[in-house]
Coordinates of C-alpha atoms and ligand atoms in Angstrom, one line a residue:
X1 CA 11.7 -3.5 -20.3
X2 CA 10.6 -3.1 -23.9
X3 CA 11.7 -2.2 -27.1
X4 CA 11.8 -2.8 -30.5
X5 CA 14.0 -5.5 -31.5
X6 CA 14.4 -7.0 -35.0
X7 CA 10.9 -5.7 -36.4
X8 CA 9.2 -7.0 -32.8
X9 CA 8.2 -5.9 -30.1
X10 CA 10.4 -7.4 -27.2
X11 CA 10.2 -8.0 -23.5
X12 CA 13.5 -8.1 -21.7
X13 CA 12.3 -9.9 -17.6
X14 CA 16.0 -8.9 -16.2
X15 CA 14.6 -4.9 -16.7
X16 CA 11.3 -5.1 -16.3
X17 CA 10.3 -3.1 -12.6
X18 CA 6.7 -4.8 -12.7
X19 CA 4.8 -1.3 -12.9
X20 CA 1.5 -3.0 -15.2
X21 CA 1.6 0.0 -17.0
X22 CA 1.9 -2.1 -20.7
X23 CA -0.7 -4.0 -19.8
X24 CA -2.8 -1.5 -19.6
X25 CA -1.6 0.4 -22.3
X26 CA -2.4 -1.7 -25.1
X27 CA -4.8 -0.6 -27.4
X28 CA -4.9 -4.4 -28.9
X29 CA -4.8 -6.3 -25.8
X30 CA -1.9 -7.8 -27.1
X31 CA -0.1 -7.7 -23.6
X32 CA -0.7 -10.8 -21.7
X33 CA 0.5 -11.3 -17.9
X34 CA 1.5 -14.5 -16.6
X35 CA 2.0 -15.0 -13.3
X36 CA 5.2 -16.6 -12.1
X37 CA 6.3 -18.7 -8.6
X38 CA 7.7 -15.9 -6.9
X39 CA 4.8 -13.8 -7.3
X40 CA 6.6 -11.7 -10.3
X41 CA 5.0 -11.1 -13.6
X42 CA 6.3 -12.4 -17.0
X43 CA 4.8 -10.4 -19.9
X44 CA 3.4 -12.3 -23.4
X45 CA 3.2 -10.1 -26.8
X46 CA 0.9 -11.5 -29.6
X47 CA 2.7 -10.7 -32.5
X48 CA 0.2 -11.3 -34.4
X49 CA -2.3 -8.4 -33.3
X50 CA 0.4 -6.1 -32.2
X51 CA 0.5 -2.9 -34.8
X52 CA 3.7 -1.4 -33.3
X53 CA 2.2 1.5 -32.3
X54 CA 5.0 1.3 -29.6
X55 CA 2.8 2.9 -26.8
X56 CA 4.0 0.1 -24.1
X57 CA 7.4 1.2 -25.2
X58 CA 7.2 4.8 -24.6
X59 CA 5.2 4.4 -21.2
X60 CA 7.7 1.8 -19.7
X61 CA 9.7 3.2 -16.9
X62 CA 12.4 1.2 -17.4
X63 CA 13.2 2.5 -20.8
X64 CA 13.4 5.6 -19.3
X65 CA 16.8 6.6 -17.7
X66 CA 17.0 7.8 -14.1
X67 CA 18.8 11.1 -14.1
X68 CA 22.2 10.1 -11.7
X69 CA 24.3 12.8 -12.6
X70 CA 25.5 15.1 -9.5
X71 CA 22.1 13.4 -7.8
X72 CA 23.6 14.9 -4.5
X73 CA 23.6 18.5 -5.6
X74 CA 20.1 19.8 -5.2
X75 CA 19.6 18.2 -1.5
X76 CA 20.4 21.0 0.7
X77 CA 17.8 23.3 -0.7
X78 CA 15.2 21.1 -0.5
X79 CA 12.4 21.3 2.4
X80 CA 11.9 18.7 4.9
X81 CA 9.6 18.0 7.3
X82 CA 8.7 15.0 10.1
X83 CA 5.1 14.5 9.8
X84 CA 2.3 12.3 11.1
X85 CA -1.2 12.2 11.6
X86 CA -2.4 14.2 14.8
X87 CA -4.7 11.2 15.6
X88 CA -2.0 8.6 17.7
X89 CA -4.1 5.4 16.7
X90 CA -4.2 6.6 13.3
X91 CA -0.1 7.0 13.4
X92 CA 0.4 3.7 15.2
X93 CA -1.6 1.6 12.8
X94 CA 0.1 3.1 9.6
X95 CA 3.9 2.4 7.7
X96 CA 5.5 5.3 9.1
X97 CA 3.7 8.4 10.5
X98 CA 0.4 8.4 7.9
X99 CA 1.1 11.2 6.1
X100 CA 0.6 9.1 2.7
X101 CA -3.3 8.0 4.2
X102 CA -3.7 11.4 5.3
X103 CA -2.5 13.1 2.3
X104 CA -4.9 11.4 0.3
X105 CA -8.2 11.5 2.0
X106 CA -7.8 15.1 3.1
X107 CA -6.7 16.3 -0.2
X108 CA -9.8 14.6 -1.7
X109 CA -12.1 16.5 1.5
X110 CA -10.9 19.3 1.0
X111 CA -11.6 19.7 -1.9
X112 CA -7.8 20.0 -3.5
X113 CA -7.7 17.3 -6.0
X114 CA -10.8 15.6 -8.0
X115 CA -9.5 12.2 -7.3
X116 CA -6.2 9.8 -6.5
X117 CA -5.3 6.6 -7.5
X118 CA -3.0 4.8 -5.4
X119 CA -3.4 0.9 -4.2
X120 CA -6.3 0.1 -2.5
X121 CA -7.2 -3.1 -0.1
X122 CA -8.6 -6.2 -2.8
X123 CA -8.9 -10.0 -2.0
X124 CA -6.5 -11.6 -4.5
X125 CA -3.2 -11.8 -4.7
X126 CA -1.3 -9.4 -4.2
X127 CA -3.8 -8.3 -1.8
X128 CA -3.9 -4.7 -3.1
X129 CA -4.9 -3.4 -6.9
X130 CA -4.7 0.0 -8.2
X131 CA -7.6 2.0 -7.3
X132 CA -9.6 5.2 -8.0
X133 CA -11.1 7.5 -5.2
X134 CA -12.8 10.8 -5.3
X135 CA -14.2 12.5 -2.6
X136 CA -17.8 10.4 -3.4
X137 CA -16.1 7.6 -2.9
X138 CA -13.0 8.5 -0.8
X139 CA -11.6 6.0 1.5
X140 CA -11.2 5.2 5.4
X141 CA -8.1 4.9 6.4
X142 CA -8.3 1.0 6.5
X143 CA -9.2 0.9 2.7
X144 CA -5.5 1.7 2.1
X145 CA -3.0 -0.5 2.6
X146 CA 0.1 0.4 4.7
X147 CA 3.7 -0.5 2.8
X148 CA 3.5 -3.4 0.6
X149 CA 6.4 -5.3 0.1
X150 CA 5.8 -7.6 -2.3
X151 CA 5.2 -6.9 -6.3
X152 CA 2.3 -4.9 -6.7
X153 CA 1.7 -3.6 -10.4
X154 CA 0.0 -0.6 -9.5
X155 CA -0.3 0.5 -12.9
X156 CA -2.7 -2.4 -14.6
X157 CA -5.5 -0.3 -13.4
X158 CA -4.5 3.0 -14.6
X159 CA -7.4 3.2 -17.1
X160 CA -10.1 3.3 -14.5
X161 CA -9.0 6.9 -13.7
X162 CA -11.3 9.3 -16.2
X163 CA -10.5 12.6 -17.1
X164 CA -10.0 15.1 -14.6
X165 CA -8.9 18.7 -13.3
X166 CA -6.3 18.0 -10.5
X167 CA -4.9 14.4 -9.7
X168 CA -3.2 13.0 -7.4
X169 CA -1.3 9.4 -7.8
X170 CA 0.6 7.9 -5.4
X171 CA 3.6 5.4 -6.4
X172 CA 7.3 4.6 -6.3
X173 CA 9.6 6.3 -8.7
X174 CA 8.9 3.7 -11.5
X175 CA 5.4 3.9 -11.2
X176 CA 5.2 7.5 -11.3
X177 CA 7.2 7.5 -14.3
X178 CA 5.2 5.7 -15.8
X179 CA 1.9 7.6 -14.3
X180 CA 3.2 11.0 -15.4
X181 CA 3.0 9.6 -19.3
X182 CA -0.2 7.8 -19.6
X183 CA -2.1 10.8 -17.6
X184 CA -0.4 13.9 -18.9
X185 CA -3.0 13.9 -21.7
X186 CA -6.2 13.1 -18.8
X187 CA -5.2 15.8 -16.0
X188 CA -4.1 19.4 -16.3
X189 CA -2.6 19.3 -13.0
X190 CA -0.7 16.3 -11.6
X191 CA 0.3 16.1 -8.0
X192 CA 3.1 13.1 -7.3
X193 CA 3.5 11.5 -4.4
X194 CA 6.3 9.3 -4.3
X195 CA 6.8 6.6 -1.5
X196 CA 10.7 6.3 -1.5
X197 CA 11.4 2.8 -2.8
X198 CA 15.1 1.5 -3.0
X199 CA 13.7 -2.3 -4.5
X200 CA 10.3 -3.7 -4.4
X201 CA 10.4 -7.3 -3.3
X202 CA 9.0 -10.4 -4.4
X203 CA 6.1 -13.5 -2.9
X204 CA 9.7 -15.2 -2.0
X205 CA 10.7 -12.6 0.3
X206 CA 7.5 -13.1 2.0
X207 CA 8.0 -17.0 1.9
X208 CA 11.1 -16.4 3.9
X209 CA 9.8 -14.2 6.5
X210 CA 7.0 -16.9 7.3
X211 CA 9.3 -19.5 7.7
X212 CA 11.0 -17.3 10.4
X213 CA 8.1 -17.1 12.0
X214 CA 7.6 -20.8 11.4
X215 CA 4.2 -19.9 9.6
X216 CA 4.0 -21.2 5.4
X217 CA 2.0 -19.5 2.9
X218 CA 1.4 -20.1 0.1
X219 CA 0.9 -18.2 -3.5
X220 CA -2.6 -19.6 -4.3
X221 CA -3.4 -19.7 -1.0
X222 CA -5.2 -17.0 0.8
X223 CA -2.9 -15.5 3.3
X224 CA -2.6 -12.5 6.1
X225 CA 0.2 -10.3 5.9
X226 CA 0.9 -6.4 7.6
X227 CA 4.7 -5.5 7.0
X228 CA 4.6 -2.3 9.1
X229 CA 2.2 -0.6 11.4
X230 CA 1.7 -1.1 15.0
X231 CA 4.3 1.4 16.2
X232 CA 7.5 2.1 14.3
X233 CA 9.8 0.8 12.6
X234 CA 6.6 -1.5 13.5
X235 CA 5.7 -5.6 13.5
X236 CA 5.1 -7.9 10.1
X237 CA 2.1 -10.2 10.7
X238 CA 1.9 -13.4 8.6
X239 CA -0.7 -15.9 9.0
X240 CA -1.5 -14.6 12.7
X241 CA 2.5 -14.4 13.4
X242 CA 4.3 -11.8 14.9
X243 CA 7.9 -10.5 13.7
X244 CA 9.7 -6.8 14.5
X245 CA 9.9 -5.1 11.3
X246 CA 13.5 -4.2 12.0
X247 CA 14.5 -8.0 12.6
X248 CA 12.5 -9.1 9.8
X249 CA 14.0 -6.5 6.9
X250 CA 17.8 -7.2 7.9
X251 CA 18.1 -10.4 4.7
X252 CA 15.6 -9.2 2.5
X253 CA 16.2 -5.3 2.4
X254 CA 20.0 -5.5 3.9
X255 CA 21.6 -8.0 1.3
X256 CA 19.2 -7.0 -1.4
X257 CA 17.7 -10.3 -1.8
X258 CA 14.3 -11.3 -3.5
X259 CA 14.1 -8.3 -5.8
X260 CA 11.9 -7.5 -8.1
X261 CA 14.5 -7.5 -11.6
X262 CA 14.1 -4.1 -13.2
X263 CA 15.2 -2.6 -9.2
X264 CA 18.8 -2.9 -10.4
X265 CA 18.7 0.0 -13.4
X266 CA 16.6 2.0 -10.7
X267 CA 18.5 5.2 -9.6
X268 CA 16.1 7.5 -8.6
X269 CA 14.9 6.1 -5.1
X270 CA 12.7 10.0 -4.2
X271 CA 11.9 10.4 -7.3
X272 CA 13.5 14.1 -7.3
X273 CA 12.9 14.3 -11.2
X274 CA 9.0 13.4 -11.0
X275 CA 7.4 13.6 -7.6
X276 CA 6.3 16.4 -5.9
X277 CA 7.0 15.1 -2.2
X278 CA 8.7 12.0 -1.0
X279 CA 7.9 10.5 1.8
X280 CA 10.4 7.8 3.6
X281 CA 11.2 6.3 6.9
X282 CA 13.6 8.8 9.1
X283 CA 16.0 5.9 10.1
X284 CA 19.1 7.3 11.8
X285 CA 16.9 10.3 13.1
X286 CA 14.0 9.4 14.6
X287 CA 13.7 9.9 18.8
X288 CA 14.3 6.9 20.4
X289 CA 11.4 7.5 22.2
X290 CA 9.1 8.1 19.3
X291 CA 7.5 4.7 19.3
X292 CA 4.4 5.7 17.7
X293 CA 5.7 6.4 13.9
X294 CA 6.7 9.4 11.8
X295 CA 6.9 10.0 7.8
X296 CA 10.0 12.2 6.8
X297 CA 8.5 13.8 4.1
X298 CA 11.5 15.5 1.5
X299 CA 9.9 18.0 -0.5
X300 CA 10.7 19.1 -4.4
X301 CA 8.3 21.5 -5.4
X302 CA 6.1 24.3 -4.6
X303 CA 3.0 22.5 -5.1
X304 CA 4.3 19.8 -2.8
X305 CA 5.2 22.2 -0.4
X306 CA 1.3 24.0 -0.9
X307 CA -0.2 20.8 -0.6
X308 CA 1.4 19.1 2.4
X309 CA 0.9 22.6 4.4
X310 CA -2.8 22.9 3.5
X311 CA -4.0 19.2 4.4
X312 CA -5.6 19.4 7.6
X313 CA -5.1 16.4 10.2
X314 CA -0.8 16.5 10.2
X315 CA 1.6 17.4 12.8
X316 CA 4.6 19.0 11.1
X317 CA 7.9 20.0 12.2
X318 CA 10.4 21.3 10.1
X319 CA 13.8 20.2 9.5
X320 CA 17.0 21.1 8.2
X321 CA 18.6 19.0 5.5
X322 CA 22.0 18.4 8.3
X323 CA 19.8 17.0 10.7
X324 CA 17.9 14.8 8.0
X325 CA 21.4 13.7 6.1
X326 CA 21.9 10.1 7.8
X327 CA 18.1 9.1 6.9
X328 CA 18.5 10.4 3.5
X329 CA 20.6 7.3 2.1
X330 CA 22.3 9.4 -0.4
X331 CA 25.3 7.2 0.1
X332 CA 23.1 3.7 -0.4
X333 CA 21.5 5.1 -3.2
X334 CA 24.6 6.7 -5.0
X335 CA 26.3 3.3 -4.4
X336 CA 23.2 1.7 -6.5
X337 CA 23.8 4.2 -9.0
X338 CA 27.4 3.4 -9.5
X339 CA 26.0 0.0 -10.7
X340 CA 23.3 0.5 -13.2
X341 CA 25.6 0.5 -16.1
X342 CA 26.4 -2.7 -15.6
X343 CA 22.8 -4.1 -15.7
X344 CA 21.7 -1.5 -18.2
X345 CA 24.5 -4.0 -20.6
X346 CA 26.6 -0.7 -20.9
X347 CA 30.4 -0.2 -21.0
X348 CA 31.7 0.0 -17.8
X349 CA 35.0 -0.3 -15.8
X350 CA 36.4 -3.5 -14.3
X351 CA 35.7 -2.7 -10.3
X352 CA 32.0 -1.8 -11.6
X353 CA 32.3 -4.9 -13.4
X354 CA 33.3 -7.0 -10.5
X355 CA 31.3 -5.3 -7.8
X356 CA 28.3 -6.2 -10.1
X357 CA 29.3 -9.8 -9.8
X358 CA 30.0 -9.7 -6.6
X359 CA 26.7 -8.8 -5.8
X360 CA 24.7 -11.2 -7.9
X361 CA 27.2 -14.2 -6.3
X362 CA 26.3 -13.1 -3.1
X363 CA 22.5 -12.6 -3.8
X364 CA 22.7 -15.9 -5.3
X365 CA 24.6 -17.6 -2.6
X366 CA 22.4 -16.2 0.2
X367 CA 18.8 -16.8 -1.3
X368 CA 20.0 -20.7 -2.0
X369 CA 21.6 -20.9 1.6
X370 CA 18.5 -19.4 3.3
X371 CA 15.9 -21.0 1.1
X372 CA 17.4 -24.6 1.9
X373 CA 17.9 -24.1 5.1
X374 CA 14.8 -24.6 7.6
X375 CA 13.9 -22.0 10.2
X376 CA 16.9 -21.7 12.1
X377 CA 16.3 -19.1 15.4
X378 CA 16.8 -15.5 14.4
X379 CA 20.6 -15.3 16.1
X380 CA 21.4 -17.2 13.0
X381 CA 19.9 -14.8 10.7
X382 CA 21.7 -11.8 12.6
X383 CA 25.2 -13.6 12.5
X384 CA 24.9 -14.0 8.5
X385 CA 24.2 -10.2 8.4
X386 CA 26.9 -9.5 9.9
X387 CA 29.2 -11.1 6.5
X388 CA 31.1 -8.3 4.9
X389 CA 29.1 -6.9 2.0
X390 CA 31.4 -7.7 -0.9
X391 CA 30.3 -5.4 -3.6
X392 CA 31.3 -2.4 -0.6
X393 CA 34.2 -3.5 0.2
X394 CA 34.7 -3.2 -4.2
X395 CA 33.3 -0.2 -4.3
X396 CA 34.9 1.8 -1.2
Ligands
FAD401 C1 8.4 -1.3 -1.8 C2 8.7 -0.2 -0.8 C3 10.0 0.0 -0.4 C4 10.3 1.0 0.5 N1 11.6 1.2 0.9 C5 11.9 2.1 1.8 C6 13.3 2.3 2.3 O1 14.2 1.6 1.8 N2 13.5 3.3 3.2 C7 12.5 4.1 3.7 O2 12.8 5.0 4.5 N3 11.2 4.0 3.3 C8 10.9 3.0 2.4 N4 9.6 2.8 2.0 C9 8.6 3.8 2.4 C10 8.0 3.5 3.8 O3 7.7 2.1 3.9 C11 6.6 4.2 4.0 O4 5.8 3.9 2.9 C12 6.8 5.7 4.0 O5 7.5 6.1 5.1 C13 5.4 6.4 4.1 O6 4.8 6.1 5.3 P1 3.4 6.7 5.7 O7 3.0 6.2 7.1 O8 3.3 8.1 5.4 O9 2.4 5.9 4.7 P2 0.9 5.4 4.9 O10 0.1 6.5 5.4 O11 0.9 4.1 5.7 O12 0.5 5.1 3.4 C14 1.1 4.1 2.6 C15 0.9 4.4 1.2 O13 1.8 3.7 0.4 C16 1.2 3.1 -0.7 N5 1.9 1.8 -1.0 C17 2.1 0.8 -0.2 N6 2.8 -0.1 -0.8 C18 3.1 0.3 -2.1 C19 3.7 -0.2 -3.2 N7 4.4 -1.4 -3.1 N8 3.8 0.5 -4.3 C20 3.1 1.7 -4.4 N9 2.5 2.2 -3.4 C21 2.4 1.5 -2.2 C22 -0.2 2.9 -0.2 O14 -1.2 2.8 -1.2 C23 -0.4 4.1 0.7 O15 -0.9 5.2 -0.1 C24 9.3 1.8 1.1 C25 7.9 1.5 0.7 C26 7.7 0.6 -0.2 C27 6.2 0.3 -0.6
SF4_402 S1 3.4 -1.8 -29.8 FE1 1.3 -1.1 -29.4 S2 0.0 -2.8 -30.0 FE2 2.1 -3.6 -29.9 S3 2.2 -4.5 -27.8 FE3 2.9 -2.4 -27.7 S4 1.1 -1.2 -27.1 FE4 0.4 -3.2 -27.9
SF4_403 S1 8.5 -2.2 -16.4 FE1 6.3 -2.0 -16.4 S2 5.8 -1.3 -18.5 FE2 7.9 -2.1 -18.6 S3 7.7 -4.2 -19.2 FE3 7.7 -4.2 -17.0 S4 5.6 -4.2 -16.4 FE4 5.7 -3.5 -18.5
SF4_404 S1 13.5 0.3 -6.7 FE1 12.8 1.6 -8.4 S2 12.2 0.0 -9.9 FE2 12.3 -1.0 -8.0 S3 10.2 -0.9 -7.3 FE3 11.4 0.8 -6.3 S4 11.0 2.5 -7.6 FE4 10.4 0.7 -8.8

């Protein structure tokens, strides 16, 4: 996060959601990134060539609050939809269904949008860089990556996209915060894809699922990764080794571990307040025998709706909102809520308080555990799930 503190502009790392968009920003190039162990970013200012001119400031997400109140309330009249590409290699190889990959090219086919930027395929860490396509140069399927689970900072690019008629960007709620202010004045029509995010993890999360695997990598080391694809919930390839996505997510994703810092004052997992669609994983719902991957896409406005229905290339099925409630998360995500004042540094009551602490303890006490521990078999991993989660037990 940043803000003006005692005449200077200041950084605050324990906020910051790792978006890029103040790097880019800048009009001095006062903004410096410096890359840290665990693959997060730790931001430089030059004092002495910044002007105050406060742009980073106004363009960081994490200065700007995630509406919480009564988040619940707008949910049953939303439209929702399973989705996935009609071609079943397509849907197999993708993070869910490949609505997002289909979304993009054949809005930029069909003429609907001038161009997208969303992350494209690169070959330095993190793999993946923020990228322009129009329908000149519109991409294969292969050019985009599937879900990325390690710090991205889609927005460092964001000044390769030019001035256009209809835009379409692709991000998590953060970074489509953050989109919707540095393009407003480039784009009279802004079409926002969100890809539902409850935390964006670090290179250590990575680290841990190679050493389940019994693979290492390394930061400055080239390395091979796919978190999903390959079927659903799908298979995370490190290095050549093979894990089930749903084994590998329990530590990272279930105990909220490896984090990127600024995914504590997050509150707004779909986006409702900026996006146009979200898409997400329909856990809890999905047919047991649908192996091959579908996107439950959650729809909040018209021109979401117009857009998803137009694109050629998707199977859709509507759905109600009762048969989508358990893959929502609205409970997960309110229970995240119920914590940001804490980490925003507000007032807040004593079982917020300790719930807060009881998850940064147990955060703590996990990451050491697991980190000194080598690769034990993945029973081990499943029996230390299975400790109560002490910040619900707070909470409840
Ligand atoms: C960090 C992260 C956390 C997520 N958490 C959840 C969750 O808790 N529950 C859930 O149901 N779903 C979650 N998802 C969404 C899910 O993994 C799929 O992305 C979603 O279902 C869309 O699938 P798809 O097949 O339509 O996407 P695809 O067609 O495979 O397209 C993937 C799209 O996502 C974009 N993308 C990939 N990684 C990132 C990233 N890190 N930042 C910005 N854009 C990215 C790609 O550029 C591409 O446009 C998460 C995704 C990410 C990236
Ligand atoms: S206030 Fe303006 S000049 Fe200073 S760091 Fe922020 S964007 Fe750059
Ligand atoms: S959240 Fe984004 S804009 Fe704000 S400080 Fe971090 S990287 Fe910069
Ligand atoms: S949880 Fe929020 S802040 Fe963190 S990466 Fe996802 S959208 Fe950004």
């Amino acid at each position: 996060m940043l803000s003006l503190t005692n005449g200077k502009i200041a950084f605050d790392f324990s906020k910051c959601q790792q978006c890029g968009t103040c790097l880019a920003v800048c009009p001095t190039h006062s903004i410096h990134a410096l890359q840290l162990k665990n693959g997060l970013t730790d931001i430089k200012i030059n004092q002495d060539t910044c002007i105050q001119c406060k742009k980073c400031i106004k363009s960081c997400p994490s200065t700007m609050k995630d509406n919480t109140e009564q988040y619940n309330e707008s949910f049953p009249a939303k439209k929702y939809y399973f989705s996935n590409n009609a071609d079943k290699q397509i849907r197999y190889s993708s993070s869910s269904g490949g609505t997002c990959k289909t979304l993009i090219i054949q809005a930029l086919k069909q003429g609907l949008v001038d161009g997208v930027y969303t992350l494209g395929k690169s070959n330095e860490y993190p793999y993946v860089k923020g990228t322009f396509y129009t329908a000149e140069h519109c991409p294969s399927f292969q050019d985009i990556p599937n879900s990325v689970y390690h710090s991205v900072m889609l927005n460092k690019n964001v000044n390769c996209v030019p001035k256009c008629k209809r835009l379409m960007v692709v991000g998590t709620n953060c970074q489509l915060k953050a989109l919707e202010i540095v393009l407003k004045h480039k784009c009279e029509n802004l079409i926002k894809v969100c890809i539902f995010c409850k935390q964006q993890k670090c290179f250590d999360s990575t680290r841990f699922l190679a050493k389940i695997m019994g693979a290492e990598i390394l930061l400055d080391k080239p390395f091979a990764f796919q978190y999903r694809g390959n079927g659903w919930p799908g298979t995370v390839r490190l290095n050549g080794k093979e894990l089930p996505y749903a084994r590998a997510s329990i530590l990272p994703f279930g105990k909220r571990l490896w984090t990127v810092p600024g995914c504590n004052i997050c509150g707004d997992s779909f986006s409702q307040y900026h996006a146009d669609l979200s898409l997400m994983d329909p856990w809890g719902e999905i047919n047991p025998s649908d192996t091959q991957g579908t996107t439950l896409v959650t729809v909040h406005t018209q021109a979401g709706n117009d857009i998803i229905k137009t694109v050629k290339n998707l199977n859709l099925l509507e759905k109600s909102y009762k048969e989508v409630i358990p893959a929502l998360g609205l409970n997960d995500i309110n229970r995240k809520q119920k914590l940001i004042p804490y980490f925003l540094g507000e007032n807040c009551s004593r079982k917020i308080k300790t719930a807060a602490h009881m998850e940064i303890l147990q955060r703590k006490a996990f990451t050491i555990l697991l980190t000194a521990l080598p690769k034990m078999p993945i029973l081990f991993y499943r029996i230390i799930h299975k400790f109560p989660d002490l910040r619900n037990l707070i909470l409840r």
